[in-house]
Coordinates of N, CA and C in Angstrom, one line a residue:
X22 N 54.7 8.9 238.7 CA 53.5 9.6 238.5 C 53.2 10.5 239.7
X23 N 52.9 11.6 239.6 CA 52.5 12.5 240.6 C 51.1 12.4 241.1
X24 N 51.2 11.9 242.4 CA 50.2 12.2 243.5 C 48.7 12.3 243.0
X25 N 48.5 13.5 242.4 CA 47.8 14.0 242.7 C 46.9 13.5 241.0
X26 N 47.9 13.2 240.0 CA 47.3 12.6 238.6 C 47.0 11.0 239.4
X27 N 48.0 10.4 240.0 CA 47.6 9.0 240.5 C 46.0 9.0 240.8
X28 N 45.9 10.1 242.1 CA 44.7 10.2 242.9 C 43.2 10.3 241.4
X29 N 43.5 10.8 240.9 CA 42.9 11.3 239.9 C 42.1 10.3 238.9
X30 N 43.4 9.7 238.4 CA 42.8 8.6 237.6 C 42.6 7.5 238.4
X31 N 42.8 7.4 239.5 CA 42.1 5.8 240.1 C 40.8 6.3 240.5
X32 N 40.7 7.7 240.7 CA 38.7 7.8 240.8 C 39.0 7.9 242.5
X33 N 40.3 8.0 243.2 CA 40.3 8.4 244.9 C 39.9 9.9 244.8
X34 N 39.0 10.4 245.2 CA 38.5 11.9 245.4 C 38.8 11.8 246.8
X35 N 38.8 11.0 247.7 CA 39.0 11.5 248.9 C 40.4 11.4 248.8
X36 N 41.4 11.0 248.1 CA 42.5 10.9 248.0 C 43.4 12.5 247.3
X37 N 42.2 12.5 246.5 CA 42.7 14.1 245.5 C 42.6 15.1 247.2
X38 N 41.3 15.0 247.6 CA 40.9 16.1 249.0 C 42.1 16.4 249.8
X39 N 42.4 15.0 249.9 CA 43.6 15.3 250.8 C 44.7 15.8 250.2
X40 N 44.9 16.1 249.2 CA 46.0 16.6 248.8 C 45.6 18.3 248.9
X41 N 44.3 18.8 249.2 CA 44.0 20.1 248.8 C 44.6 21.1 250.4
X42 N 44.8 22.0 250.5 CA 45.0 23.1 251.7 C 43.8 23.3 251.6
X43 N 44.2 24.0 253.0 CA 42.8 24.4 253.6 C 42.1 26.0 253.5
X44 N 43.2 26.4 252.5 CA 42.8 27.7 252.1 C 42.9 27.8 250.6
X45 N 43.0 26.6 249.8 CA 42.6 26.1 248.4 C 41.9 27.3 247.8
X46 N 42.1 27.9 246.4 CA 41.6 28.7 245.6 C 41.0 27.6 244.4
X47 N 40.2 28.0 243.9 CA 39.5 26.8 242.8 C 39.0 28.2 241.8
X48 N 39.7 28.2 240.5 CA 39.1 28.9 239.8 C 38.6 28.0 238.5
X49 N 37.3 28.3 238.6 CA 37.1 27.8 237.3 C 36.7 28.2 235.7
X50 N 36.9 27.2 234.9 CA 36.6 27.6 233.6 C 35.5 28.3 233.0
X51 N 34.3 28.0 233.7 CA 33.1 28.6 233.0 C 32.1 29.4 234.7
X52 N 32.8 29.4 235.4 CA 32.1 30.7 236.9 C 33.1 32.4 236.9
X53 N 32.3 32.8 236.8 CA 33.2 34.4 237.0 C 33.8 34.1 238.6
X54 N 33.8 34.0 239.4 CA 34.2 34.2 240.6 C 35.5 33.0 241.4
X55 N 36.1 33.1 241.6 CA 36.9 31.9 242.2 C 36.1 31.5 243.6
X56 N 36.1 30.3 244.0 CA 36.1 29.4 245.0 C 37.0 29.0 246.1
X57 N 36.9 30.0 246.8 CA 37.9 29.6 248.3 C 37.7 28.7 249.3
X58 N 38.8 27.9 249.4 CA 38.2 26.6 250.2 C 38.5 25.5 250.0
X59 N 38.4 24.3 251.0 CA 39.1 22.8 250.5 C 37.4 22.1 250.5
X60 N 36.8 22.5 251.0 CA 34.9 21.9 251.3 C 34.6 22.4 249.7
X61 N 35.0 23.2 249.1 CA 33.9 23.6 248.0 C 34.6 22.9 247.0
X62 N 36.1 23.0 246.8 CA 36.6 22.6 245.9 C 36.4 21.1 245.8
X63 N 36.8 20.7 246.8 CA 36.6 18.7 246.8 C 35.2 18.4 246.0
X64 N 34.1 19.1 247.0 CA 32.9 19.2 246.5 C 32.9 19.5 244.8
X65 N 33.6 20.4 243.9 CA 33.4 20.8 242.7 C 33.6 19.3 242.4
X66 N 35.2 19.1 243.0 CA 36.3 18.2 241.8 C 35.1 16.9 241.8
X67 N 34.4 16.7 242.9 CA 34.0 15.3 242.8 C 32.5 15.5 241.8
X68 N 31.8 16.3 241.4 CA 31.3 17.0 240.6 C 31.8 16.6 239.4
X69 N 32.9 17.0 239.1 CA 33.3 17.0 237.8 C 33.7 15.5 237.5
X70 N 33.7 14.6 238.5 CA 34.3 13.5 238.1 C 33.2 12.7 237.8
X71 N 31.7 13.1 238.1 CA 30.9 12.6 237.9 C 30.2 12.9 236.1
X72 N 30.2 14.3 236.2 CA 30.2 14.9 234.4 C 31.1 14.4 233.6
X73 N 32.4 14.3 234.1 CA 33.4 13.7 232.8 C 33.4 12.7 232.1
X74 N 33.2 12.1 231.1 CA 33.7 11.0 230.7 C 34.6 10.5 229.9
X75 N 35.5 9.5 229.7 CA 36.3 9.2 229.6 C 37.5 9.9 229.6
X76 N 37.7 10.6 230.4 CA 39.2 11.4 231.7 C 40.2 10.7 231.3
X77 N 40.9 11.6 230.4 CA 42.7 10.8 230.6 C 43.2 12.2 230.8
X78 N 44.5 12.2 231.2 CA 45.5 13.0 231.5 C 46.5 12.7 230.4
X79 N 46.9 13.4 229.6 CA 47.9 13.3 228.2 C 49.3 14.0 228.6
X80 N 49.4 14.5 229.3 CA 50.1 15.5 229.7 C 50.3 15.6 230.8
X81 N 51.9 16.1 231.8 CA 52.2 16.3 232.3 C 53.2 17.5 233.2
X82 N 53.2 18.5 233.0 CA 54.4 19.0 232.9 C 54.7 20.3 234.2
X83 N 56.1 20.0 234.6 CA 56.1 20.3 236.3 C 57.1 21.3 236.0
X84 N 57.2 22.3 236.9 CA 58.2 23.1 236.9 C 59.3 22.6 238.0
X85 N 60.6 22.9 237.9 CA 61.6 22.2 238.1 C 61.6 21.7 239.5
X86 N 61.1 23.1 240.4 CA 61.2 23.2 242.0 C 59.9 22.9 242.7
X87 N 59.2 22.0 241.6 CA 57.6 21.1 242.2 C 56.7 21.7 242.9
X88 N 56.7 23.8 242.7 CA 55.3 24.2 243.0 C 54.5 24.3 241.8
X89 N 54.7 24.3 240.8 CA 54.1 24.1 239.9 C 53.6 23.0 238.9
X90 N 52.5 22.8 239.0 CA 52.1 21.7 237.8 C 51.0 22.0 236.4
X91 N 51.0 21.4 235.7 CA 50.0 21.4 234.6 C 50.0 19.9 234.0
X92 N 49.0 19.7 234.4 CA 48.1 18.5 233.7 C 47.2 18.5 232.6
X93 N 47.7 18.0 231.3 CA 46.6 18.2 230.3 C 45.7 17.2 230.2
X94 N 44.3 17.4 230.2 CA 43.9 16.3 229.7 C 42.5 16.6 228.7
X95 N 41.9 15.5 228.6 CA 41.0 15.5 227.1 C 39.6 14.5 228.3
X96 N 38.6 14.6 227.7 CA 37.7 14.3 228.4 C 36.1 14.8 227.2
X97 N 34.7 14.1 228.1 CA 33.8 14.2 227.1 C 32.9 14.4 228.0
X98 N 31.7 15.3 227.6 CA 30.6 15.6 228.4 C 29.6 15.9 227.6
X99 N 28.6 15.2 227.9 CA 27.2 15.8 226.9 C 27.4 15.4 225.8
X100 N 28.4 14.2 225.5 CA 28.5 14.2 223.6 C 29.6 15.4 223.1
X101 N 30.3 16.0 223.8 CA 31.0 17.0 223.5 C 32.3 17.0 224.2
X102 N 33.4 16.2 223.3 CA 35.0 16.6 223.5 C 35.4 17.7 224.0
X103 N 36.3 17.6 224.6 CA 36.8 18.8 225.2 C 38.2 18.2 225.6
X104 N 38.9 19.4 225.7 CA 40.6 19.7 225.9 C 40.8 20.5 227.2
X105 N 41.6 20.1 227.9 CA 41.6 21.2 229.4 C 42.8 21.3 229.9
X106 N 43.2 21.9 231.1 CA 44.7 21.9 231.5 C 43.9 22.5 233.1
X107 N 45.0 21.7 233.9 CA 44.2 21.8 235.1 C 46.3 22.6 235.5
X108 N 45.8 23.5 236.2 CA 47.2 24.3 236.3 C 47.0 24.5 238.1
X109 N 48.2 23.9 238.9 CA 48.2 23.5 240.3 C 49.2 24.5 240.6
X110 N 49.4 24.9 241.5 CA 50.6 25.5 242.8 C 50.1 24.8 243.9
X111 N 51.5 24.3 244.3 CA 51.8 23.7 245.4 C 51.8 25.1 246.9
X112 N 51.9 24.4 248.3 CA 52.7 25.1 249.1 C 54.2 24.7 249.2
X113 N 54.5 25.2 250.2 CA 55.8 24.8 251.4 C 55.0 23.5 252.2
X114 N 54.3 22.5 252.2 CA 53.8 21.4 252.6 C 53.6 20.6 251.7
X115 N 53.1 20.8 250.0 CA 53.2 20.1 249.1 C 51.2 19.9 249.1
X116 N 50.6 20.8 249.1 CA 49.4 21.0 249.3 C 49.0 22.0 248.2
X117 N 47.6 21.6 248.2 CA 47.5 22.4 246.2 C 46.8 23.7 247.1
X118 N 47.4 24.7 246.7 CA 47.0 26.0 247.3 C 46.4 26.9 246.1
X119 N 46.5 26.7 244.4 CA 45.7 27.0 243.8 C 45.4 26.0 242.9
X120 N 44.1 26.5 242.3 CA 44.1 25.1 241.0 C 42.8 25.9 240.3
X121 N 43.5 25.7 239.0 CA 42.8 26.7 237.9 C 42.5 25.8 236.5
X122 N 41.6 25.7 236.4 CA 40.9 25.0 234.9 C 41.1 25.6 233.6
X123 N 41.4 25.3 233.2 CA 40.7 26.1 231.4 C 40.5 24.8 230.8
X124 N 39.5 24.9 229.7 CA 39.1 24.0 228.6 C 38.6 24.7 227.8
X125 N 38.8 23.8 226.2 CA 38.5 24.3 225.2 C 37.4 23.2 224.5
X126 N 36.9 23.7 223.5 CA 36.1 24.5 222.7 C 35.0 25.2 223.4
X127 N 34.8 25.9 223.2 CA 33.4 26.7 223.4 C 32.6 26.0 223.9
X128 N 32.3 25.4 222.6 CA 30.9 24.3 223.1 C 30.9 23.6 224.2
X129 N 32.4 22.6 224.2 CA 32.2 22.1 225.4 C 32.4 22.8 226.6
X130 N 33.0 23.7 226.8 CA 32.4 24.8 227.8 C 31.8 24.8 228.0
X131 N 30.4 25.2 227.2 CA 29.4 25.8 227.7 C 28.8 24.3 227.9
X132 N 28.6 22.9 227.4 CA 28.4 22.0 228.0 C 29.2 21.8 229.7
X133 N 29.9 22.0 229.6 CA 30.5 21.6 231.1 C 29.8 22.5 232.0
X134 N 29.5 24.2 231.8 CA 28.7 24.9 232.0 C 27.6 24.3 232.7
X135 N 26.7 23.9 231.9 CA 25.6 22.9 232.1 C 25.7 22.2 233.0
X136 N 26.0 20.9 232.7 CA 26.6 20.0 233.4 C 26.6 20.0 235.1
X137 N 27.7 21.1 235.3 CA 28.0 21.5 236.2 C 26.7 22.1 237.5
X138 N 26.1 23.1 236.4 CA 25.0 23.7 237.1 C 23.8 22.6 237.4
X139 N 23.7 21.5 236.9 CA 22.9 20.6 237.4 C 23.1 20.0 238.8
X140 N 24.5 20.0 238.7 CA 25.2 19.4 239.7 C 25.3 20.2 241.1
X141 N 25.1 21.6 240.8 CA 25.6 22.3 241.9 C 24.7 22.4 242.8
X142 N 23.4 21.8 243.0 CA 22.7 21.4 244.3 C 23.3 20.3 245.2
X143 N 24.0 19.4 244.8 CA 24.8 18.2 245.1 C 26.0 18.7 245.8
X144 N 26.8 19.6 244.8 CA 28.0 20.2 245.1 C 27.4 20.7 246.7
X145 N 26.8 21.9 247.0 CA 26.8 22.7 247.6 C 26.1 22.1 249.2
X146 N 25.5 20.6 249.1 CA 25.4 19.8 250.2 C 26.3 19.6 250.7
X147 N 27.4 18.9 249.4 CA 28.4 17.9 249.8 C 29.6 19.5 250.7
X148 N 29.7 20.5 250.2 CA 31.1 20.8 251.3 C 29.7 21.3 252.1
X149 N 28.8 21.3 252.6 CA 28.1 22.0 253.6 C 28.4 21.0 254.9
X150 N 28.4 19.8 254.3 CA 28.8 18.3 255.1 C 30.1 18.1 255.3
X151 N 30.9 19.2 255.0 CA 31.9 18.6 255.2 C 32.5 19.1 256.9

């Protein structure tokens, strides 16, 4: 199991952190703008680990020479299923230097939307502290 799904499903966020660079891109599914950074991102991902519920990873699938990953997984927020794929590039260190979200349906989008923006007073402490 790769690293970084290990970190994931045992619920280690300081474990996921460390796997991030320090010049980490975080795009996400429902913000126009990407997020540059290993403070914001950690900050998002542990965010989202608090919105999600019941998080599995269904999916796996790596491109041959291990900069690339995609993780699929399924997850629930608000009463609203949702389908996602969390898409990684590695570096030359083995450090996630991008990481890009999509999820589907709509709804839960725009639930995660939500969600999220509750969250992002919390978020925006946590990498201020970091």
């Amino acid at each position: 199991m790769h690293p970084f799904r290990k970190a994931v499903e045992s619920g280690d966020m300081d474990g996921v952190a460390a796997l991030l660079a320090d010049d980490v891109v975080f795009t996400s599914p429902v913000a126009f703008k990407p997020y540059p950074g290993k403070a914001i991102t950690a900050a998002i991902l542990r965010g989202v680990s608090r919105v999600f519920e019941d998080f599995t990873y269904i999916r796996e699938i790596a491109n041959p020479d291990g900069g690339d990953h995609a993780f699929v997984f399924t997850a629930t927020v608000a009463g609203k299923k949702l389908q996602g794929c969390d898409f990684l590039h590695f570096d030359e260190d083995g450090r996630i230097d991008e990481f890009t979200v999509m999820v589907r349906p709509l709804s839960a989008a725009q639930a995660l939307s939500e969600a999220m923006g509750a969250q992002f007073e919390q978020i925006a402490r946590e990498a201020a502290e970091q």
